[in-house]
PDB file of C-alpha atoms in Angstrom:
ATOM      1  CA  UNK F   1     -83.460 -46.675 -15.263  1.00 50.00           C
ATOM      2  CA  UNK F   2     -80.664 -48.532 -16.818  1.00 54.00           C
ATOM      3  CA  UNK F   3     -77.351 -48.787 -15.178  1.00 54.00           C
ATOM      4  CA  UNK F   4     -74.496 -47.623 -17.235  1.00 55.00           C
ATOM      5  CA  UNK F   5     -71.222 -49.378 -16.985  1.00 53.00           C
ATOM      6  CA  UNK F   6     -68.862 -46.883 -15.493  1.00 51.00           C
ATOM      7  CA  UNK F   7     -65.799 -49.024 -15.504  1.00 52.00           C
ATOM      8  CA  UNK F   8     -62.538 -47.267 -14.993  1.00 50.00           C
ATOM      9  CA  UNK F   9     -60.298 -47.437 -17.990  1.00 51.00           C
ATOM     10  CA  UNK F  10     -57.461 -49.823 -17.642  1.00 52.00           C
ATOM     11  CA  UNK F  11     -54.033 -48.283 -17.058  1.00 52.00           C
ATOM     12  CA  UNK F  12     -51.320 -49.239 -19.392  1.00 50.00           C
ATOM     13  CA  UNK F  13     -47.769 -49.380 -18.177  1.00 51.00           C
ATOM     14  CA  UNK F  14     -45.676 -46.481 -19.485  1.00 50.00           C
ATOM     15  CA  UNK F  15     -42.023 -46.317 -20.185  1.00 51.00           C
ATOM     16  CA  UNK F  16     -40.564 -43.486 -18.029  1.00 50.00           C
ATOM     17  CA  UNK F  17     -37.920 -42.724 -20.633  1.00 50.00           C
ATOM     18  CA  UNK F  18     -40.609 -41.507 -23.016  1.00 51.00           C
ATOM     19  CA  UNK F  19     -42.197 -39.168 -20.525  1.00 49.00           C
ATOM     20  CA  UNK F  20     -40.950 -35.620 -20.887  1.00 53.00           C
ATOM     21  CA  UNK F  21     -40.790 -33.744 -17.656  1.00 48.00           C
ATOM     22  CA  UNK F  22     -40.961 -30.004 -17.532  1.00 51.00           C
ATOM     23  CA  UNK F  23     -38.476 -28.359 -15.153  1.00 49.00           C
ATOM     24  CA  UNK F  24     -39.966 -26.581 -12.218  1.00 52.00           C
ATOM     25  CA  UNK F  25     -38.812 -22.982 -11.794  1.00 51.00           C
ATOM     26  CA  UNK F  26     -36.457 -21.018 -14.036  1.00 53.00           C
ATOM     27  CA  UNK F  27     -33.604 -22.259 -16.143  1.00 52.00           C
ATOM     28  CA  UNK F  28     -30.676 -23.722 -14.222  1.00 54.00           C
ATOM     29  CA  UNK F  29     -28.119 -21.176 -13.109  1.00 55.00           C
ATOM     30  CA  UNK F  30     -24.405 -21.844 -13.185  1.00 58.00           C
ATOM     31  CA  UNK F  31     -22.927 -21.338  -9.719  1.00 54.00           C
ATOM     32  CA  UNK F  32     -20.747 -18.252  -9.391  1.00 56.00           C
ATOM     33  CA  UNK F  33     -17.484 -19.101  -7.709  1.00 53.00           C
ATOM     34  CA  UNK F  34     -15.579 -16.354  -5.915  1.00 55.00           C
ATOM     35  CA  UNK F  35     -12.430 -15.079  -7.587  1.00 56.00           C
ATOM     36  CA  UNK F  36      -9.267 -16.385  -5.952  1.00 50.00           C
ATOM     37  CA  UNK F  37      -7.650 -13.768  -3.710  1.00 46.00           C
ATOM     38  CA  UNK F  38      -4.297 -12.744  -5.069  1.00 45.00           C
ATOM     39  CA  UNK F  39      -2.333 -10.208  -3.076  1.00 46.00           C
ATOM     40  CA  UNK F  40      -0.721  -7.652  -5.318  1.00 48.00           C
ATOM     41  CA  UNK F  41       1.406  -4.641  -4.615  1.00 48.00           C
ATOM     42  CA  UNK F  42      -0.573  -1.429  -5.017  1.00 49.00           C
ATOM     43  CA  UNK F  43      -0.354   0.141  -8.448  1.00 50.00           C
ATOM     44  CA  UNK F  44       2.225   2.919  -8.523  1.00 50.00           C
ATOM     45  CA  UNK F  45       0.748   6.368  -8.230  1.00 48.00           C
ATOM     46  CA  UNK F  46       1.918   8.682 -11.008  1.00 51.00           C
ATOM     47  CA  UNK F  47       4.218  11.388  -9.632  1.00 53.00           C
ATOM     48  CA  UNK F  48       2.621  14.746  -8.944  1.00 62.00           C
ATOM     49  CA  UNK F  49       3.439  17.500 -11.384  1.00 63.00           C
ATOM     50  CA  UNK F  50       5.624  20.365 -10.180  1.00 65.00           C
ATOM     51  CA  UNK F  51       4.042  22.782 -12.663  1.00 74.00           C
ATOM     52  CA  UNK F  52       2.845  25.867 -10.833  1.00 78.00           C
ATOM     53  CA  UNK F  53       4.978  25.020  -7.779  1.00 90.00           C
ATOM     54  CA  UNK F  54       7.956  26.862  -6.324  1.00 92.00           C
ATOM     55  CA  UNK F  55      10.931  24.702  -5.302  1.00 94.00           C
ATOM     56  CA  UNK F  56      11.866  25.579  -1.720  1.00 95.00           C
ATOM     57  CA  UNK F  57      14.619  23.142  -0.772  1.00 95.00           C
ATOM     58  CA  UNK F  58      16.277  19.788  -1.262  1.00 97.00           C
ATOM     59  CA  UNK F  59      17.815  17.450   1.293  1.00 97.00           C
ATOM     60  CA  UNK F  60      19.223  13.926   1.145  1.00 97.00           C
ATOM     61  CA  UNK F  61      18.344  11.876   4.225  1.00 97.00           C
ATOM     62  CA  UNK F  62      20.819   9.073   4.931  1.00 96.00           C
ATOM     63  CA  UNK F  63      20.211   6.119   7.233  1.00 95.00           C
ATOM     64  CA  UNK F  64      23.037   3.708   8.166  1.00 93.00           C
ATOM     65  CA  UNK F  65      22.608   0.466  10.074  1.00 91.00           C
ATOM     66  CA  UNK F  66      23.443   0.730  13.761  1.00 86.00           C
ATOM     67  CA  UNK F  67      21.458   3.926  14.487  1.00 86.00           C
ATOM     68  CA  UNK F  68      18.598   2.719  16.752  1.00 83.00           C
ATOM     69  CA  UNK F  69      17.457   6.313  17.431  1.00 88.00           C
ATOM     70  CA  UNK F  70      17.623   7.537  13.831  1.00 92.00           C
ATOM     71  CA  UNK F  71      15.302  10.521  13.355  1.00 94.00           C
ATOM     72  CA  UNK F  72      16.205  13.189  10.817  1.00 96.00           C
ATOM     73  CA  UNK F  73      13.990  16.308  10.657  1.00 96.00           C
ATOM     74  CA  UNK F  74      14.459  19.426   8.525  1.00 97.00           C
ATOM     75  CA  UNK F  75      12.654  22.778   8.832  1.00 97.00           C
ATOM     76  CA  UNK F  76      10.907  24.118   5.739  1.00 96.00           C
ATOM     77  CA  UNK F  77      11.347  27.858   5.317  1.00 92.00           C
ATOM     78  CA  UNK F  78      10.361  30.318   2.626  1.00 88.00           C
ATOM     79  CA  UNK F  79      12.245  33.622   2.157  1.00 85.00           C
ATOM     80  CA  UNK F  80       8.940  35.518   2.122  1.00 84.00           C
ATOM     81  CA  UNK F  81       6.709  33.609   4.564  1.00 84.00           C
ATOM     82  CA  UNK F  82       9.347  32.170   6.888  1.00 90.00           C
ATOM     83  CA  UNK F  83       8.713  28.845   8.672  1.00 94.00           C
ATOM     84  CA  UNK F  84       6.219  26.619   6.799  1.00 95.00           C
ATOM     85  CA  UNK F  85       6.651  23.193   8.392  1.00 96.00           C
ATOM     86  CA  UNK F  86       9.009  20.207   8.591  1.00 96.00           C
ATOM     87  CA  UNK F  87       9.833  16.960   6.817  1.00 97.00           C
ATOM     88  CA  UNK F  88      12.028  14.033   7.644  1.00 97.00           C
ATOM     89  CA  UNK F  89      12.882  10.369   7.775  1.00 96.00           C
ATOM     90  CA  UNK F  90      12.813   8.270  10.932  1.00 94.00           C
ATOM     91  CA  UNK F  91      13.219   4.681  12.044  1.00 91.00           C
ATOM     92  CA  UNK F  92       9.839   3.225  12.996  1.00 84.00           C
ATOM     93  CA  UNK F  93      10.906   0.443  15.309  1.00 76.00           C
ATOM     94  CA  UNK F  94      14.407  -0.998  15.744  1.00 68.00           C
ATOM     95  CA  UNK F  95      14.704  -4.589  14.581  1.00 69.00           C
ATOM     96  CA  UNK F  96      17.041  -7.495  15.324  1.00 61.00           C
ATOM     97  CA  UNK F  97      18.721  -9.009  18.342  1.00 64.00           C
ATOM     98  CA  UNK F  98      20.658  -5.826  19.200  1.00 62.00           C
ATOM     99  CA  UNK F  99      17.661  -3.593  18.326  1.00 64.00           C
ATOM    100  CA  UNK F 100      19.902  -1.547  16.011  1.00 70.00           C
ATOM    101  CA  UNK F 101      18.586  -2.601  12.603  1.00 79.00           C
ATOM    102  CA  UNK F 102      15.849  -1.237  10.364  1.00 86.00           C
ATOM    103  CA  UNK F 103      13.404  -2.962   8.043  1.00 88.00           C
ATOM    104  CA  UNK F 104      11.149   0.109   7.711  1.00 90.00           C
ATOM    105  CA  UNK F 105      11.455   3.872   7.985  1.00 93.00           C
ATOM    106  CA  UNK F 106       8.790   6.569   7.856  1.00 94.00           C
ATOM    107  CA  UNK F 107       9.113   9.565   5.567  1.00 96.00           C
ATOM    108  CA  UNK F 108       6.828  12.387   6.706  1.00 96.00           C
ATOM    109  CA  UNK F 109       5.700  15.914   5.876  1.00 97.00           C
ATOM    110  CA  UNK F 110       4.187  18.400   8.313  1.00 96.00           C
ATOM    111  CA  UNK F 111       2.667  21.583   6.885  1.00 96.00           C
ATOM    112  CA  UNK F 112       2.019  24.354   9.439  1.00 94.00           C
ATOM    113  CA  UNK F 113      -1.231  25.206   7.597  1.00 91.00           C
ATOM    114  CA  UNK F 114      -2.499  21.588   7.570  1.00 90.00           C
ATOM    115  CA  UNK F 115      -3.556  19.746  10.751  1.00 88.00           C
ATOM    116  CA  UNK F 116      -2.623  16.302   9.350  1.00 92.00           C
ATOM    117  CA  UNK F 117       0.934  15.052   9.044  1.00 94.00           C
ATOM    118  CA  UNK F 118       1.380  13.115   5.801  1.00 95.00           C
ATOM    119  CA  UNK F 119       3.498   9.939   5.935  1.00 95.00           C
ATOM    120  CA  UNK F 120       4.554   6.864   3.970  1.00 95.00           C
ATOM    121  CA  UNK F 121       6.487   3.832   5.140  1.00 94.00           C
ATOM    122  CA  UNK F 122       9.583   2.856   3.170  1.00 95.00           C
ATOM    123  CA  UNK F 123      10.135  -0.884   3.631  1.00 92.00           C
ATOM    124  CA  UNK F 124      12.930  -3.201   2.633  1.00 91.00           C
ATOM    125  CA  UNK F 125      12.021  -5.660  -0.124  1.00 92.00           C
ATOM    126  CA  UNK F 126      12.138  -8.639   2.275  1.00 89.00           C
ATOM    127  CA  UNK F 127       9.995  -6.930   4.924  1.00 86.00           C
ATOM    128  CA  UNK F 128       7.461  -5.785   2.330  1.00 89.00           C
ATOM    129  CA  UNK F 129       7.019  -9.358   1.048  1.00 89.00           C
ATOM    130  CA  UNK F 130       6.404 -10.588   4.623  1.00 84.00           C
ATOM    131  CA  UNK F 131       2.748  -9.643   5.150  1.00 82.00           C
ATOM    132  CA  UNK F 132       3.009  -9.864   8.952  1.00 81.00           C
ATOM    133  CA  UNK F 133       6.007  -7.507   9.056  1.00 78.00           C
ATOM    134  CA  UNK F 134       4.355  -5.189   6.534  1.00 82.00           C
ATOM    135  CA  UNK F 135       1.152  -4.840   8.560  1.00 81.00           C
ATOM    136  CA  UNK F 136       3.112  -4.485  11.815  1.00 78.00           C
ATOM    137  CA  UNK F 137       5.277  -1.617  10.547  1.00 73.00           C
ATOM    138  CA  UNK F 138       2.971   0.125   8.075  1.00 73.00           C
ATOM    139  CA  UNK F 139       0.037   0.625  10.425  1.00 76.00           C
ATOM    140  CA  UNK F 140      -2.333   3.182   8.899  1.00 81.00           C
ATOM    141  CA  UNK F 141       0.148   4.567   6.362  1.00 88.00           C
ATOM    142  CA  UNK F 142       0.822   3.411   2.825  1.00 91.00           C
ATOM    143  CA  UNK F 143       3.828   1.076   2.640  1.00 91.00           C
ATOM    144  CA  UNK F 144       6.238   1.125  -0.299  1.00 92.00           C
ATOM    145  CA  UNK F 145       8.863  -1.450  -1.243  1.00 93.00           C
ATOM    146  CA  UNK F 146      12.194   0.360  -1.595  1.00 93.00           C
ATOM    147  CA  UNK F 147      14.257  -0.031  -4.756  1.00 93.00           C
ATOM    148  CA  UNK F 148      16.887   2.301  -6.200  1.00 94.00           C
ATOM    149  CA  UNK F 149      15.163   4.918  -8.327  1.00 95.00           C
ATOM    150  CA  UNK F 150      11.748   4.459  -6.661  1.00 94.00           C
ATOM    151  CA  UNK F 151       9.813   7.727  -6.387  1.00 96.00           C
ATOM    152  CA  UNK F 152       6.954   8.848  -4.160  1.00 96.00           C
ATOM    153  CA  UNK F 153       5.044  12.005  -3.207  1.00 96.00           C
ATOM    154  CA  UNK F 154       3.526  13.436  -0.059  1.00 96.00           C
ATOM    155  CA  UNK F 155       1.087  16.320  -0.443  1.00 95.00           C
ATOM    156  CA  UNK F 156      -0.380  18.689   2.097  1.00 94.00           C
ATOM    157  CA  UNK F 157      -2.409  21.895   1.931  1.00 91.00           C
ATOM    158  CA  UNK F 158       0.457  24.134   0.742  1.00 92.00           C
ATOM    159  CA  UNK F 159       3.379  21.746   0.182  1.00 95.00           C
ATOM    160  CA  UNK F 160       4.520  18.871  -2.008  1.00 96.00           C
ATOM    161  CA  UNK F 161       7.369  16.584  -0.958  1.00 97.00           C
ATOM    162  CA  UNK F 162       8.881  14.528  -3.784  1.00 97.00           C
ATOM    163  CA  UNK F 163      11.125  11.662  -2.741  1.00 97.00           C
ATOM    164  CA  UNK F 164      13.537   9.513  -4.727  1.00 97.00           C
ATOM    165  CA  UNK F 165      15.506   6.535  -3.416  1.00 97.00           C
ATOM    166  CA  UNK F 166      19.096   7.266  -4.413  1.00 97.00           C
ATOM    167  CA  UNK F 167      20.812   4.293  -2.792  1.00 96.00           C
ATOM    168  CA  UNK F 168      19.837   1.166  -0.892  1.00 95.00           C
ATOM    169  CA  UNK F 169      21.974  -1.726   0.339  1.00 94.00           C
ATOM    170  CA  UNK F 170      21.116  -4.631   2.607  1.00 92.00           C
ATOM    171  CA  UNK F 171      22.881  -6.381   5.476  1.00 90.00           C
ATOM    172  CA  UNK F 172      23.493 -10.136   5.501  1.00 87.00           C
ATOM    173  CA  UNK F 173      20.564 -10.927   7.800  1.00 77.00           C
ATOM    174  CA  UNK F 174      17.137 -12.537   7.839  1.00 73.00           C
ATOM    175  CA  UNK F 175      14.815 -11.991   6.070  1.00 71.00           C
ATOM    176  CA  UNK F 176      16.896 -11.855   2.847  1.00 83.00           C
ATOM    177  CA  UNK F 177      17.073  -8.262   1.533  1.00 85.00           C
ATOM    178  CA  UNK F 178      15.207  -7.380   4.700  1.00 86.00           C
ATOM    179  CA  UNK F 179      17.547  -5.300   6.875  1.00 88.00           C
ATOM    180  CA  UNK F 180      18.814  -1.972   5.557  1.00 92.00           C
ATOM    181  CA  UNK F 181      22.576  -1.454   5.669  1.00 92.00           C
ATOM    182  CA  UNK F 182      22.326   1.981   3.993  1.00 94.00           C
ATOM    183  CA  UNK F 183      19.440   4.010   2.637  1.00 96.00           C
ATOM    184  CA  UNK F 184      19.743   7.422   0.953  1.00 97.00           C
ATOM    185  CA  UNK F 185      16.572   9.290  -0.043  1.00 97.00           C
ATOM    186  CA  UNK F 186      16.573  12.637  -1.859  1.00 98.00           C
ATOM    187  CA  UNK F 187      13.691  14.789  -0.573  1.00 98.00           C
ATOM    188  CA  UNK F 188      12.640  17.925  -2.463  1.00 97.00           C
ATOM    189  CA  UNK F 189      10.002  20.314  -1.106  1.00 97.00           C
ATOM    190  CA  UNK F 190       7.778  22.504  -3.289  1.00 96.00           C
ATOM    191  CA  UNK F 191       5.271  25.171  -2.341  1.00 93.00           C
ATOM    192  CA  UNK F 192       1.959  25.773  -4.091  1.00 86.00           C
ATOM    193  CA  UNK F 193       1.785  29.270  -5.571  1.00 79.00           C
TER     194      UNK F 193
END
């Protein structure tokens, strides 16, 4: 038996730049960065239509600085059905050193046929921009920045309350445009037919 020469072949040095490596796994994925958080005012809700509704009453609620116990409530009555509920405007929490100033007021609607009172918080421009003040005063209700001509709606089972800011002026106090001197809001109540 002859022995065969089983010599191992000599290795030749290789240039690593000529070696093509295959990537392991799928194609590289670009990292997805989170969108920056930008706080924006909620988009305005289009006003509710009054078509098919009967106008019951109109009232202008007027707040003036220096009324720490301001709470204006009006009964809603219908000539046929009588008492149907109430609506109003009230100071949420007095503000300032003398506790006789307002940065936010609640407009509300109570329908006698609906267990839930509907409410929105009307805030001064300065208080609305201050996120801490806004969250403190708004609570669970929608907060709106008040400007002349601003409109809003509150709806319940049988009623619709349409509000319009007729007049707003501010006191010389901090935050700027933050403390109401005067606020007049026209409130009109409609009944679903």
